[in-house]
PDB file of C-alpha atoms in Angstrom:
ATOM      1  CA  UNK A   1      13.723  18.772  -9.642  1.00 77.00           C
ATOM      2  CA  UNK A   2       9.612  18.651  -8.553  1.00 85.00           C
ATOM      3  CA  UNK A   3       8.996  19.745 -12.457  1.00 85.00           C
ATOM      4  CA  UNK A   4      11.410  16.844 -13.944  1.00 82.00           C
ATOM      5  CA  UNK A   5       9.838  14.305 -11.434  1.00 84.00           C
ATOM      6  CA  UNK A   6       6.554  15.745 -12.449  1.00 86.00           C
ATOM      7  CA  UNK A   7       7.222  15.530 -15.924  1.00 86.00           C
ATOM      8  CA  UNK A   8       9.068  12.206 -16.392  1.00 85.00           C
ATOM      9  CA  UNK A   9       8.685   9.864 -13.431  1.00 84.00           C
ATOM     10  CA  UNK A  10       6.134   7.537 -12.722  1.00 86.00           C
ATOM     11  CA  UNK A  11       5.184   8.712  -8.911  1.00 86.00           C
ATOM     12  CA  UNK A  12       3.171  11.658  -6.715  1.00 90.00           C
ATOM     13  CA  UNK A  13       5.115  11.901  -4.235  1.00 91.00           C
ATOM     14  CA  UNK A  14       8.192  13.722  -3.850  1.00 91.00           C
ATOM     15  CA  UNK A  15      10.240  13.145  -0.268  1.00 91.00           C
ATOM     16  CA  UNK A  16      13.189  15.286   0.280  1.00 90.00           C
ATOM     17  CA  UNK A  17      15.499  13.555   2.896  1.00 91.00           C
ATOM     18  CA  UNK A  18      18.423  15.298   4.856  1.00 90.00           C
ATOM     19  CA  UNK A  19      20.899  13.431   6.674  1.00 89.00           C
ATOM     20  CA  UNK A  20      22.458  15.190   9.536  1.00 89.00           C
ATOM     21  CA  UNK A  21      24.884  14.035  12.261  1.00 89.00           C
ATOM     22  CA  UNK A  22      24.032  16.661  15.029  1.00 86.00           C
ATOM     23  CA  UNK A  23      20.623  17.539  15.430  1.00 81.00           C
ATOM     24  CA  UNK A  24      21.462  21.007  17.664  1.00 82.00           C
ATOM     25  CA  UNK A  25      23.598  22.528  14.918  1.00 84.00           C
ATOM     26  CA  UNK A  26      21.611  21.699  11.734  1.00 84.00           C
ATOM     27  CA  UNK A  27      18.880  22.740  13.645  1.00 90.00           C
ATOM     28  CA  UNK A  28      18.775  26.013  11.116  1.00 91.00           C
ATOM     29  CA  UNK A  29      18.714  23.676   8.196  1.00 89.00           C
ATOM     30  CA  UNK A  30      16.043  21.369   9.581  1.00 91.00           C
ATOM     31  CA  UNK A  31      13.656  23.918  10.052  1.00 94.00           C
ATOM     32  CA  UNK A  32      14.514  25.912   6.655  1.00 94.00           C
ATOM     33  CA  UNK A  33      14.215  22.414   4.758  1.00 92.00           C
ATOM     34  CA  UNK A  34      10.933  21.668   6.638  1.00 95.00           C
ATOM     35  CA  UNK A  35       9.337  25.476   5.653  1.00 96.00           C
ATOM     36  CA  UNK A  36      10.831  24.817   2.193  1.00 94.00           C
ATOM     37  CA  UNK A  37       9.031  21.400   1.616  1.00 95.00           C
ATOM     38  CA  UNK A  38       5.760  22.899   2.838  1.00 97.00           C
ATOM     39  CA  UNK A  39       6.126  25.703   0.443  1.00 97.00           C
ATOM     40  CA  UNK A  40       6.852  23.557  -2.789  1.00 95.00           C
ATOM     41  CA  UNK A  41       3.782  20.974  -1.376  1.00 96.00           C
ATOM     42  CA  UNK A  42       1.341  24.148  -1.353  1.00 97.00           C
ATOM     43  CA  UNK A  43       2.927  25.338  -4.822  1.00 96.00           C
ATOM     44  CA  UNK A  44       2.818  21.738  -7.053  1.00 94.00           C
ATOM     45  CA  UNK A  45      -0.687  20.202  -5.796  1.00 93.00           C
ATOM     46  CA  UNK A  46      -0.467  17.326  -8.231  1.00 91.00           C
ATOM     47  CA  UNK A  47       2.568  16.026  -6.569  1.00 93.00           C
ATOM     48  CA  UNK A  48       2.531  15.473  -2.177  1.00 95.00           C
ATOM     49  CA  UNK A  49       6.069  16.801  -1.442  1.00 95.00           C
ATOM     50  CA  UNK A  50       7.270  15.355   1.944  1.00 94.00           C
ATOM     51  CA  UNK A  51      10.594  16.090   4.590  1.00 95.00           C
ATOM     52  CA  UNK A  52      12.040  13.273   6.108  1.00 94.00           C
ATOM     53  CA  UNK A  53      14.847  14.303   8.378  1.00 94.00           C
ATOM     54  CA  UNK A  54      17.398  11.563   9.265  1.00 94.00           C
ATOM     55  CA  UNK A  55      20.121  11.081  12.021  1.00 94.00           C
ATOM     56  CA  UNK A  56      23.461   9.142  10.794  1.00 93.00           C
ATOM     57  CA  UNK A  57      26.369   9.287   8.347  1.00 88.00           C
ATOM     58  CA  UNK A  58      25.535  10.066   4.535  1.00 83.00           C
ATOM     59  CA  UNK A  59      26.641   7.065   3.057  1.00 83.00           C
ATOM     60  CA  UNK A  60      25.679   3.974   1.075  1.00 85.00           C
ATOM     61  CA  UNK A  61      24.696   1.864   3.963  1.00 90.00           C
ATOM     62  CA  UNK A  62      22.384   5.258   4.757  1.00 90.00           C
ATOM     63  CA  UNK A  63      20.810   4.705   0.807  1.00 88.00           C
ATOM     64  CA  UNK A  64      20.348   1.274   1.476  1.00 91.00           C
ATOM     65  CA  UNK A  65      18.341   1.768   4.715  1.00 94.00           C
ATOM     66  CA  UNK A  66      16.684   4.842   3.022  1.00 93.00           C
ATOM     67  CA  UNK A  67      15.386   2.443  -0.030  1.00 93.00           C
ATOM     68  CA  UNK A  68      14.881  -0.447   2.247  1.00 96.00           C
ATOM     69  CA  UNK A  69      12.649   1.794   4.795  1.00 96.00           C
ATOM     70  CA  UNK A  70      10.799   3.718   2.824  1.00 94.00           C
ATOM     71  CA  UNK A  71      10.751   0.885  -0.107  1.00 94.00           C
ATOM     72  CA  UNK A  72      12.258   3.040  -2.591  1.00 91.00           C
ATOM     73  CA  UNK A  73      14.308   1.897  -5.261  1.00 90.00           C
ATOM     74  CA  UNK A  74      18.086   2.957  -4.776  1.00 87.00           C
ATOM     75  CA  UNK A  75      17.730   4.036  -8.766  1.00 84.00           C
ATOM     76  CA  UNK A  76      14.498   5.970  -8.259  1.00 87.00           C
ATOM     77  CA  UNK A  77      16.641   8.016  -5.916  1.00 85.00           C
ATOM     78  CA  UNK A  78      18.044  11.805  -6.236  1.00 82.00           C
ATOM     79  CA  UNK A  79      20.214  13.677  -4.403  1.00 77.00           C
ATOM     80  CA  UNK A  80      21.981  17.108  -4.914  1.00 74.00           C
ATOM     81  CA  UNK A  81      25.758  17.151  -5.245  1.00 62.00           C
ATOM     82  CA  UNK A  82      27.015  17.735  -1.291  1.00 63.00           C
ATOM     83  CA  UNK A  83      30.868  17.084  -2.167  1.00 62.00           C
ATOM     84  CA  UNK A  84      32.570  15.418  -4.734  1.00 61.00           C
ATOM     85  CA  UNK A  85      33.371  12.872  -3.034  1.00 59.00           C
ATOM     86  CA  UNK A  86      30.215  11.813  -1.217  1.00 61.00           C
ATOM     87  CA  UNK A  87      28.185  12.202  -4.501  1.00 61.00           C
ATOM     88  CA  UNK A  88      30.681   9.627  -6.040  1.00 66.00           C
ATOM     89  CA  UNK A  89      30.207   6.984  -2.984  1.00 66.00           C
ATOM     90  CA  UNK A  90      26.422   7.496  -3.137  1.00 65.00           C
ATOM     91  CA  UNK A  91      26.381   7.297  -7.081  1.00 64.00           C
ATOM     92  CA  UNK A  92      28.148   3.795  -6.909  1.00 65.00           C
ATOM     93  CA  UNK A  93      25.016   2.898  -5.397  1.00 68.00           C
ATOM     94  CA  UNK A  94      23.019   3.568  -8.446  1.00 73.00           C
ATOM     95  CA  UNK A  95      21.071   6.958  -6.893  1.00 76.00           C
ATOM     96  CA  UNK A  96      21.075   9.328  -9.662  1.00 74.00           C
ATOM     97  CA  UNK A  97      22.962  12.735  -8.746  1.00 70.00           C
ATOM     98  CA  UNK A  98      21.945  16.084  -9.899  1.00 69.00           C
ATOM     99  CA  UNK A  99      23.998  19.146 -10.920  1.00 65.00           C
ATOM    100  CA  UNK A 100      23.302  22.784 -11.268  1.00 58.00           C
TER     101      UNK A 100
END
């Protein structure tokens, strides 16, 4: 994802959000996402890649607070495919979805 937004979008910084809904148990995940946007940061220095941890239900009212706080166009958006059925209530909202 860093080398596509590299590569093809218009923007230097990279923000990788998790939304979690009890800060105790995805404590693990927290701190691994944290270590892992540090590592990318130090390995792509033409691109500032940030973690923004966030409290709440992932849902569209989440992506509209998301773009609306950190002024962020819902369709400049990614996010990785959690479910099936969350990606398709997120992708309604016109944040693109990527696959592996």
């Amino acid at each position: 994802a860093i080398i596509y937004v590299r590569r093809n979008e218009q923007t230097h910084t990279l923000r990788i959000v998790h939304v979690f809904t009890d800060e105790e148990a995805d404590a693990p995940v927290l701190t691994a996402f944290r270590e892992m946007a540090a590592l990318f940061d130090s390995m792509y220095p033409k691109i500032r890649v940030d973690f923004v941890s966030v409290q709440g239900e992932f849902c569209p009212a989440m992506i509209e607070w998301l773009s609306r706080s950190m002024n962020v166009p819902r369709n400049m958006m990614f996010i990785t495919q959690p479910d099936l059925i969350s990606a398709e209530r997120v992708s309604t909202a016109g944040v693109r979805v990527i696959t592996a």
